[in-house]
PDB file of C-alpha atoms in Angstrom:
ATOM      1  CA  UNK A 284    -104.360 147.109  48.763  1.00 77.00           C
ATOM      2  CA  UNK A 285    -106.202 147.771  45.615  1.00 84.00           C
ATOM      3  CA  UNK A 286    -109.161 149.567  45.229  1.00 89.00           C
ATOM      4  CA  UNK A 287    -111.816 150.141  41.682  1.00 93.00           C
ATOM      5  CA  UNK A 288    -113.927 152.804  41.442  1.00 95.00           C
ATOM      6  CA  UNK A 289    -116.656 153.133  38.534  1.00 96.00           C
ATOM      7  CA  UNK A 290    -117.985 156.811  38.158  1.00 90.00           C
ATOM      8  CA  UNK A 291    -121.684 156.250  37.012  1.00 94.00           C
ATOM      9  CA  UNK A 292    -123.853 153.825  38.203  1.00 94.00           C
ATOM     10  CA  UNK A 293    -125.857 153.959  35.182  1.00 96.00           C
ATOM     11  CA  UNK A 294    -125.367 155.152  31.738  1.00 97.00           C
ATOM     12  CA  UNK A 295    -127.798 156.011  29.233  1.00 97.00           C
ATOM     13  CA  UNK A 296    -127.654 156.814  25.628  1.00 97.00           C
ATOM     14  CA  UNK A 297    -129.374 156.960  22.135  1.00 97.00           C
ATOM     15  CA  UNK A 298    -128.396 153.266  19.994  1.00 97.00           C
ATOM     16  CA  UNK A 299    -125.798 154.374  17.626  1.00 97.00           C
ATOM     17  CA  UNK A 300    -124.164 157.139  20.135  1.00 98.00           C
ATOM     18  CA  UNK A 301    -120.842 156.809  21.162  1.00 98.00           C
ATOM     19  CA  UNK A 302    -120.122 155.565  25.040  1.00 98.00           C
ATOM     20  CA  UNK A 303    -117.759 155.553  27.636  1.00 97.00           C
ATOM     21  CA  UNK A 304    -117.548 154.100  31.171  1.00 98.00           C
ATOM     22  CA  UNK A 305    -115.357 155.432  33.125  1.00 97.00           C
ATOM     23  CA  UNK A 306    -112.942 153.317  35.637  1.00 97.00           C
ATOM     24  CA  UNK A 307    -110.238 154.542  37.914  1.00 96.00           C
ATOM     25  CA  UNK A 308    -107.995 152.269  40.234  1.00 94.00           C
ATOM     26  CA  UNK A 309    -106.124 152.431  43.273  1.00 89.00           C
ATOM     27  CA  UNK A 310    -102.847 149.859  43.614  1.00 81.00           C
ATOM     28  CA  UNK A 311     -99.853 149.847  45.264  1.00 74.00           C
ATOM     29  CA  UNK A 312     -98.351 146.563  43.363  1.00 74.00           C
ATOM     30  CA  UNK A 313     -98.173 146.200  39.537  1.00 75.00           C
ATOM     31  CA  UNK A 314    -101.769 145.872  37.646  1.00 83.00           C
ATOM     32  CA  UNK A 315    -103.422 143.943  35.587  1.00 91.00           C
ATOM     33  CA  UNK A 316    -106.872 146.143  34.238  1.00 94.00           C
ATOM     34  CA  UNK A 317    -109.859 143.685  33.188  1.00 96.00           C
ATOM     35  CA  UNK A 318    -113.366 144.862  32.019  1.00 97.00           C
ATOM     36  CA  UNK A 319    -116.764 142.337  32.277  1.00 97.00           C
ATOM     37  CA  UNK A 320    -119.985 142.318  31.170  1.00 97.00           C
ATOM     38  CA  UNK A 321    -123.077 141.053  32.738  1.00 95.00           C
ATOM     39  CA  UNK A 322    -126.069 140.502  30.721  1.00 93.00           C
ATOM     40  CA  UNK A 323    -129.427 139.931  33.037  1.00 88.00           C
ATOM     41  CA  UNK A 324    -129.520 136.661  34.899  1.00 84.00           C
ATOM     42  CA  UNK A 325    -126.193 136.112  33.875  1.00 88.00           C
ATOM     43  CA  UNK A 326    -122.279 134.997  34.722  1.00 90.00           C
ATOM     44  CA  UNK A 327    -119.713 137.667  34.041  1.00 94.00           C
ATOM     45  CA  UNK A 328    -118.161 137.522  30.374  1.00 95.00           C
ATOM     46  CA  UNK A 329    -114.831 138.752  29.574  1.00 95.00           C
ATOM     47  CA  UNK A 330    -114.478 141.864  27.358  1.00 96.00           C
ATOM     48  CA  UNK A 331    -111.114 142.988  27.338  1.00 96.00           C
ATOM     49  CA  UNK A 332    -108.070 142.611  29.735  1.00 94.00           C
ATOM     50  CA  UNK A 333    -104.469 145.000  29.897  1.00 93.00           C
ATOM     51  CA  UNK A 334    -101.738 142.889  31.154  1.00 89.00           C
ATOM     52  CA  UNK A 335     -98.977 144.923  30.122  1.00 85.00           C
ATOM     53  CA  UNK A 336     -97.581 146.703  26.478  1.00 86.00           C
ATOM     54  CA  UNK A 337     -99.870 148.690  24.197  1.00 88.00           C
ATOM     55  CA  UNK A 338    -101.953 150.766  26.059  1.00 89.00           C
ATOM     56  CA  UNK A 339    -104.872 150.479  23.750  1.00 95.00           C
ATOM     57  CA  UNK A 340    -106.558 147.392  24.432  1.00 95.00           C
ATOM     58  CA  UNK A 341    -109.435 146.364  21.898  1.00 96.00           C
ATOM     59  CA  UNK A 342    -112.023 143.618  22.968  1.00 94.00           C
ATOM     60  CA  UNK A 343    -115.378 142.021  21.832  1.00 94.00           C
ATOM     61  CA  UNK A 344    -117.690 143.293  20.830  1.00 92.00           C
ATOM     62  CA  UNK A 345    -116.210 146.850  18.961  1.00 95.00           C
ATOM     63  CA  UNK A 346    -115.353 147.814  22.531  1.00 97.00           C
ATOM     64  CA  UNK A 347    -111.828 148.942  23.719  1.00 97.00           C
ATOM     65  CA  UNK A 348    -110.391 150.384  26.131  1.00 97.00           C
ATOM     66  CA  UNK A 349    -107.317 152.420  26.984  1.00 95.00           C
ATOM     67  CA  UNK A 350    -104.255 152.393  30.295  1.00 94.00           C
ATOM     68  CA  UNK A 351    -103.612 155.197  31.808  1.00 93.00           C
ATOM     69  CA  UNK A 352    -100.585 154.756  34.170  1.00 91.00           C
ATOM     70  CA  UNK A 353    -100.623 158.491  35.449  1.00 91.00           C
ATOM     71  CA  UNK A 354    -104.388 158.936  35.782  1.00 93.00           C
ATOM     72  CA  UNK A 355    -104.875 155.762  37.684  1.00 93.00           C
ATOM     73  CA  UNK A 356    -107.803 155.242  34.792  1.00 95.00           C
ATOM     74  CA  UNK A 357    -109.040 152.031  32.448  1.00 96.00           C
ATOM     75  CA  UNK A 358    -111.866 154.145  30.756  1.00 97.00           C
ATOM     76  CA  UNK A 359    -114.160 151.651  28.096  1.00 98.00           C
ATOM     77  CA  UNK A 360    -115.223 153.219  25.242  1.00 98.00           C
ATOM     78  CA  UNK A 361    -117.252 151.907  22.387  1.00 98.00           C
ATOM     79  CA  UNK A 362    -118.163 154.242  19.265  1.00 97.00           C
ATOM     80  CA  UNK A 363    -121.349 153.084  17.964  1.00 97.00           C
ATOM     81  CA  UNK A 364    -123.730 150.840  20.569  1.00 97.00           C
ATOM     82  CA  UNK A 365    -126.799 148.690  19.903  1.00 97.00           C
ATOM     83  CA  UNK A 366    -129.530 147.754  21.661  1.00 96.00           C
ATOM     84  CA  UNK A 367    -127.682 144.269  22.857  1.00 95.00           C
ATOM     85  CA  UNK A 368    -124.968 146.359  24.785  1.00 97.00           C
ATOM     86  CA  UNK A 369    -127.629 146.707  26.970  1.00 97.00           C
ATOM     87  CA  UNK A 370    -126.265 144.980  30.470  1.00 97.00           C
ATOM     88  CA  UNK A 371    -124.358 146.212  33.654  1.00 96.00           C
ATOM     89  CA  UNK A 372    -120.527 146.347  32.982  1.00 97.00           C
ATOM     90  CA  UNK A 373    -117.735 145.800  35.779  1.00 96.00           C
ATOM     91  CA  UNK A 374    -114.082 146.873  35.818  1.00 96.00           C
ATOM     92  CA  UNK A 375    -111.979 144.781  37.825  1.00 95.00           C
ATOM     93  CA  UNK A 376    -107.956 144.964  39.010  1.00 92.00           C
ATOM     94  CA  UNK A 377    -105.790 142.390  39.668  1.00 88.00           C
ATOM     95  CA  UNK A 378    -101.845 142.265  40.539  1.00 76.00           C
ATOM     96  CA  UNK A 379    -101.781 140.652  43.971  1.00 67.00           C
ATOM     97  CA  UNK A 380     -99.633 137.715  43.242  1.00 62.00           C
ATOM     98  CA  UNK A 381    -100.314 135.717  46.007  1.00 68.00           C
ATOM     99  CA  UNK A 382    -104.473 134.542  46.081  1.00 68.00           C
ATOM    100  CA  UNK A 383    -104.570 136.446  42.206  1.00 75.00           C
ATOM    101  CA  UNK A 384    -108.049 137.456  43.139  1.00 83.00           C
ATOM    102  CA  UNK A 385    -110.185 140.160  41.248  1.00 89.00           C
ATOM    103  CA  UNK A 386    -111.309 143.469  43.214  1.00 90.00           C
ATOM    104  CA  UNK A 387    -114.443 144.579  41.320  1.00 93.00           C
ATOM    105  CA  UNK A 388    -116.200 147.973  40.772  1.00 94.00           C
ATOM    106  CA  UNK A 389    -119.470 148.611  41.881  1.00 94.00           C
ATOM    107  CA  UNK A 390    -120.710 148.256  38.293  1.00 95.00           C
ATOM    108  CA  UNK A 391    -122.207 150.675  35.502  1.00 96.00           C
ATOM    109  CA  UNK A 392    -125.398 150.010  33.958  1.00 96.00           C
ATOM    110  CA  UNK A 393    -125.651 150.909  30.145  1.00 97.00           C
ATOM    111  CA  UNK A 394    -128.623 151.682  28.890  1.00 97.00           C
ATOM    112  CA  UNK A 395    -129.006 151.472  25.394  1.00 97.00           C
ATOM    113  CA  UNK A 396    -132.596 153.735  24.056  1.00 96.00           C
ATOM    114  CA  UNK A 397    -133.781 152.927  20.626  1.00 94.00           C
TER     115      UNK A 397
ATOM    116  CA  UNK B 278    -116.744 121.119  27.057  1.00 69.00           C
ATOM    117  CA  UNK B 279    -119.185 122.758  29.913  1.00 77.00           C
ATOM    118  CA  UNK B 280    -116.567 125.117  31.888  1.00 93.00           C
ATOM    119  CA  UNK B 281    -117.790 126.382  35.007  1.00 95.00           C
ATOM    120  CA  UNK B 282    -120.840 125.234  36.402  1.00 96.00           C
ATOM    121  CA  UNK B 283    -122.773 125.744  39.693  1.00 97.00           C
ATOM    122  CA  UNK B 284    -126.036 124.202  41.199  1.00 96.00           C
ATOM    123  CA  UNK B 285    -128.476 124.823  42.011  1.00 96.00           C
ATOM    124  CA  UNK B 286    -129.129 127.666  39.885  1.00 95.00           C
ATOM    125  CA  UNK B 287    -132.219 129.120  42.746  1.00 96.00           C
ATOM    126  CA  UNK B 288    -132.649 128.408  46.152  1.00 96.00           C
ATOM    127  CA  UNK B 289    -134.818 129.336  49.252  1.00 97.00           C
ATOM    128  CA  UNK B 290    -133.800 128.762  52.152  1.00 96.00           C
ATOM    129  CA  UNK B 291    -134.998 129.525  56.116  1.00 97.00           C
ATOM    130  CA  UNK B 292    -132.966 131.551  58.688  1.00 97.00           C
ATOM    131  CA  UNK B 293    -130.748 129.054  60.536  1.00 97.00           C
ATOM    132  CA  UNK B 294    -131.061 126.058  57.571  1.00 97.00           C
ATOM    133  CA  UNK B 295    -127.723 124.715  55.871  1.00 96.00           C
ATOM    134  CA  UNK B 296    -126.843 124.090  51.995  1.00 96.00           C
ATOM    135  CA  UNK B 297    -123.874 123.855  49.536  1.00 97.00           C
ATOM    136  CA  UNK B 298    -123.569 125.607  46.614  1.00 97.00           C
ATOM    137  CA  UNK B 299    -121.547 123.405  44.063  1.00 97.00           C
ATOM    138  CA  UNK B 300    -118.816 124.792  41.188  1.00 98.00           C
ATOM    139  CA  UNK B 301    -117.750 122.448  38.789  1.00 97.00           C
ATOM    140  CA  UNK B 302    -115.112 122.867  36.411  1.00 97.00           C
ATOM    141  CA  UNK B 303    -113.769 121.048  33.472  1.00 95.00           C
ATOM    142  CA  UNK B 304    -110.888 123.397  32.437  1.00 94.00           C
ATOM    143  CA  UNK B 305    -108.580 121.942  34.283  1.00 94.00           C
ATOM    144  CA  UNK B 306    -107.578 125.171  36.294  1.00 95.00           C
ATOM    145  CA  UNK B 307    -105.762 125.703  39.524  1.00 94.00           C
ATOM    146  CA  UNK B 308    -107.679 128.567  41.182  1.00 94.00           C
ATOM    147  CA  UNK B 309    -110.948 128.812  42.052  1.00 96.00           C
ATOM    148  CA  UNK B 310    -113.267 131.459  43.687  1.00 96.00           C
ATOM    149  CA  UNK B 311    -116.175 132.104  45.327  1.00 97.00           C
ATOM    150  CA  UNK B 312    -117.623 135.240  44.942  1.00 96.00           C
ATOM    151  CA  UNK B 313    -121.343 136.816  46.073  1.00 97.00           C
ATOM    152  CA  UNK B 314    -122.366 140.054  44.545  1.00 94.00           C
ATOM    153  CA  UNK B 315    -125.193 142.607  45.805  1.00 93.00           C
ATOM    154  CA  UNK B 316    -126.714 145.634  44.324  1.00 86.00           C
ATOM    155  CA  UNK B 317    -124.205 148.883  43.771  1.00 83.00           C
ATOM    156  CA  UNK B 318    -121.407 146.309  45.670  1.00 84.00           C
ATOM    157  CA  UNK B 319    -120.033 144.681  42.836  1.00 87.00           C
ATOM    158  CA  UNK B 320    -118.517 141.347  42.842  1.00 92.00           C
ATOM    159  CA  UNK B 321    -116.947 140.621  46.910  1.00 94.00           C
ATOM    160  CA  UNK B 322    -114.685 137.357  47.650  1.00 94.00           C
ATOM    161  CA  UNK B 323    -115.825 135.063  50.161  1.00 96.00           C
ATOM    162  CA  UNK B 324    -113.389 132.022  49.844  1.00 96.00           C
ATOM    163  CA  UNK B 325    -110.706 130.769  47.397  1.00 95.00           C
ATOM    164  CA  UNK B 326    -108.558 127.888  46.360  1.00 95.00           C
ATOM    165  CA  UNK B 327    -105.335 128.031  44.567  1.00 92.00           C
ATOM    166  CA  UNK B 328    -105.067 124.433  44.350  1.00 92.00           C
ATOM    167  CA  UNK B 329    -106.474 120.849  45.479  1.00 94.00           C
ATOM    168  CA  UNK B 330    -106.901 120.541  49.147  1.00 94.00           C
ATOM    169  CA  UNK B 331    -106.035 123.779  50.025  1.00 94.00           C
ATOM    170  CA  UNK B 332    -108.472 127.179  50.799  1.00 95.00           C
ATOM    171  CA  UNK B 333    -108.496 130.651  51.777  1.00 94.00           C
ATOM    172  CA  UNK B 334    -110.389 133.084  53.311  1.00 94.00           C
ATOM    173  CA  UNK B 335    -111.427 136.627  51.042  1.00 92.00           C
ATOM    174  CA  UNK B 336    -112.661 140.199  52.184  1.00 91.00           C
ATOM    175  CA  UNK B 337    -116.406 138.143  53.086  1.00 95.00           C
ATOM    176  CA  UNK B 338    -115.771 134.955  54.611  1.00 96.00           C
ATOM    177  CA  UNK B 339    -118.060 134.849  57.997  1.00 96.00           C
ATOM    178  CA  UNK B 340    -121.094 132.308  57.977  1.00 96.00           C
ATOM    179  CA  UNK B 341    -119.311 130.303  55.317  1.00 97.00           C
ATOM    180  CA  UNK B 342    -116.895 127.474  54.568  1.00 97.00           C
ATOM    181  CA  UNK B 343    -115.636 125.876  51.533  1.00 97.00           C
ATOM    182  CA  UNK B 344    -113.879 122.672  50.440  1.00 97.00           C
ATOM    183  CA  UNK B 345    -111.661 121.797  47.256  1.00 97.00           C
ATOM    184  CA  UNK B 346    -111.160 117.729  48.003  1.00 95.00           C
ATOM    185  CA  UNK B 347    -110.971 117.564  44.129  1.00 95.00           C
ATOM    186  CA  UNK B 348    -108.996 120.136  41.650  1.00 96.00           C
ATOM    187  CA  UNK B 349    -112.266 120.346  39.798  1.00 97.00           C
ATOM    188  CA  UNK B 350    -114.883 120.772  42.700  1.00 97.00           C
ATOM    189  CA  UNK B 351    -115.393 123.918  44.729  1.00 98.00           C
ATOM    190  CA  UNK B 352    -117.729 124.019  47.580  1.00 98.00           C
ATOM    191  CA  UNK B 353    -119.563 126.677  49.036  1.00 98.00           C
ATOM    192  CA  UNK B 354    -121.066 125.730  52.782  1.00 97.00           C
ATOM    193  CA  UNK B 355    -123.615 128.008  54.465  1.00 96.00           C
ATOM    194  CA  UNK B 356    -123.996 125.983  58.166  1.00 92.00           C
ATOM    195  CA  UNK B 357    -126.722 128.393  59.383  1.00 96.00           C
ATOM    196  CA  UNK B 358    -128.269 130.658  57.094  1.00 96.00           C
ATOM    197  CA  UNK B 359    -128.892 134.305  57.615  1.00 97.00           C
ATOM    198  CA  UNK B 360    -131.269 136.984  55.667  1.00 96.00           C
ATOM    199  CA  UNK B 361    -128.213 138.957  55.182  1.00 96.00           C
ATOM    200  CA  UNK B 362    -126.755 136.427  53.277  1.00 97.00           C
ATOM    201  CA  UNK B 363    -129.239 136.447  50.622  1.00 97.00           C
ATOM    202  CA  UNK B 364    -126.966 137.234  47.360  1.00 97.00           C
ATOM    203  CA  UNK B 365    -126.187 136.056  44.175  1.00 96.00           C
ATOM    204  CA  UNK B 366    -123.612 133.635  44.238  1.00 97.00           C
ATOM    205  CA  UNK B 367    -120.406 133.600  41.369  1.00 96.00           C
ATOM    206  CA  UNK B 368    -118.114 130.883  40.985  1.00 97.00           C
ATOM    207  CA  UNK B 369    -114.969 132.113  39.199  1.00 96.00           C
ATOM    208  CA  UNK B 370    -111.367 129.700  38.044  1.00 96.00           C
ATOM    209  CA  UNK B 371    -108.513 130.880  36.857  1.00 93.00           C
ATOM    210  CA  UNK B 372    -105.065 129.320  34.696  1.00 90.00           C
ATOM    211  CA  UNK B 373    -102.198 129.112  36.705  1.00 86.00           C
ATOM    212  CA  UNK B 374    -100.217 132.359  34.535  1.00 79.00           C
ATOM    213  CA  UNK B 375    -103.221 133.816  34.020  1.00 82.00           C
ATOM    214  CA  UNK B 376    -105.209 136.992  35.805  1.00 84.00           C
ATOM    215  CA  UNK B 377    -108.171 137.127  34.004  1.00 89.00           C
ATOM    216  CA  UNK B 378    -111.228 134.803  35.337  1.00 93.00           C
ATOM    217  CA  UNK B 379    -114.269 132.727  33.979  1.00 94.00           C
ATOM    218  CA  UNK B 380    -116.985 132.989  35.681  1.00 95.00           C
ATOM    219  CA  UNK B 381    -120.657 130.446  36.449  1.00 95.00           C
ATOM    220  CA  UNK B 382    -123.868 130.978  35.532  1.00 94.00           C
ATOM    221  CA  UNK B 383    -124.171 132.003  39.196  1.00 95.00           C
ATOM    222  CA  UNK B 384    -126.819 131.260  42.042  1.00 96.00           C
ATOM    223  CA  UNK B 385    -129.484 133.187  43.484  1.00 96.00           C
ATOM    224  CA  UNK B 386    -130.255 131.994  47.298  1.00 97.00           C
ATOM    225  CA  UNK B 387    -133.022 133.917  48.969  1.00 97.00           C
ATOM    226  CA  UNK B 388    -133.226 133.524  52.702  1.00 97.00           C
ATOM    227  CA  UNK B 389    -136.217 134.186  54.398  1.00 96.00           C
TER     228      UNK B 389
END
C-alpha cells in the first residue's frame, strides 16, 4: 500500500521569497516520486518526477526537488517565486507495477503576495 | 496534436439521471485513468484501463462504470446520479514504461 502525505494545506509567502512544500510517503514496493501543479480551472501539469539516480531532481519552472530514501520525504523547493506560482500543487507516488496508478496528496496551496 | 481531452467540460445533472463523461486521447498510450478529485482529498481513482477492451476498478469505483472499446476512448458512466458524486472529474494516460501521467482539462458535474 502506498500512502502521500502533504504537510500544509496552504502556503503563503512574499513574491521573491524562497518556498518549500513539504511531501512525505509511505510504500512498501520501490517508488517513483512525481510533483503536479494545478493552476485554477485546470488539468494537472507535470513539474518534476524521481524515477531513480540523482537524488536532486530539477523541473520547470526553477523548481526542484530532492529524494530522501531514509526520511520517507520528496520536499519541493523553489528559491525565488512569482506571482504565476500561484496554484495548488500535488505530490503523487507511484511503484505499484501492476494498474501503475498515482496515489495523490491532499494538495498544498501556494500563495504567492505581491 | 490535442492529447487528452474530455467532454463536456460542465455539467448539471438531477439525482437519479445518467451521463458519460468522454476522454479522448491521441498519444497513442496504453493506460488510461479516471480520476475525481474533491476539496483537501486530492486526486482518488475511480476506474482504469491498461489496455483496449480491458478495465479495472480503483480505491472509488461504486455508482460508476467505464468502457475502453477503443485504445484511444475512455468512458466514464454514471447510471444514476447521486449529490455525493458531484466532483471534478480528471482523465489521466500513461506510456507503457512510463509512471508519470498527463492529465485532461477535467470536468466539473454538479448534481443537484
Amino acid at each position: 500500500a502506498q500512502s502521500v502525505t502533504q504537510l500544509d494545506s496552504q502556503v503563503p509567502v512574499f513574491e521573491e521569497a524562497p518556498v518549500e512544500l513539504r511531501c512525505n510517503y509511505s510504500s512498501s514496493v520501490s517508488v517513483y516520486l512525481f510533483w503536479y501543479v494545478q493552476y485554477p480551472n485546470q488539468g494537472l501539469q507535470l513539474l518534476l518526477k524521481y524515477l531513480s539516480g540523482s537524488t536532486l531532481v530539477k523541473g520547470i519552472n526553477g523548481f526542484e526537488a530532492e529524494f530522501n530514501k531514509s526520511q520517507t520525504s520528496f520536499h519541493l523547493r523553489k528559491p525565488s517565486v512569482h506571482i504565476s506560482d500561484t496554484a495548488e500543487y500535488f505530490c503523487a507516488v507511484g511503484g505499484d507495477t501492476g494498474r501503475r496508478a498515482l496515489t495523490f496528496g491532499s494538495g498544498t496551496r501556494l500563495q504567492v503576495q505581491p | 496534436n490535442a492529447g487528452v481531452t474530455q467532454t463536456p467540460k460542465f455539467r448539471v445533472l438531477k439525482t437519479g439521471q445518467s451521463m458519460t463523461l468522454l476522454c479522448a486521447q491521441d498519444m497513442n498510450h496504453e493506460y488510461m485513468y479516471w480520476y475525481r478529485q474533491d476539496p483537501g482529498m486530492g486526486l482518488r481513482l475511480i476506474h482504469y484501463s491498461v489496455g483496449e477492451g480491458t478495465t479495472a476498478k480503483g480505491e472509488v469505483p461504486d455508482g460508476y462504470n467505464v468502457s475502453r472499446l477503443k485504445k484511444q476512448n475512455f468512458l466514464l458512466g454514471l447510471e444514476s446520479a447521486a449529490p455525493s458524486q458531484t466532483s471534478v472529474y480528471f482523465c489521466a494516460t500513461s506510456p507503457t514504461g512510463a509512471y508519470e501521467q498527463y492529465f485532461g482539462p477535467g470536468t466539473r458535474l454538479t448534481v443537484t
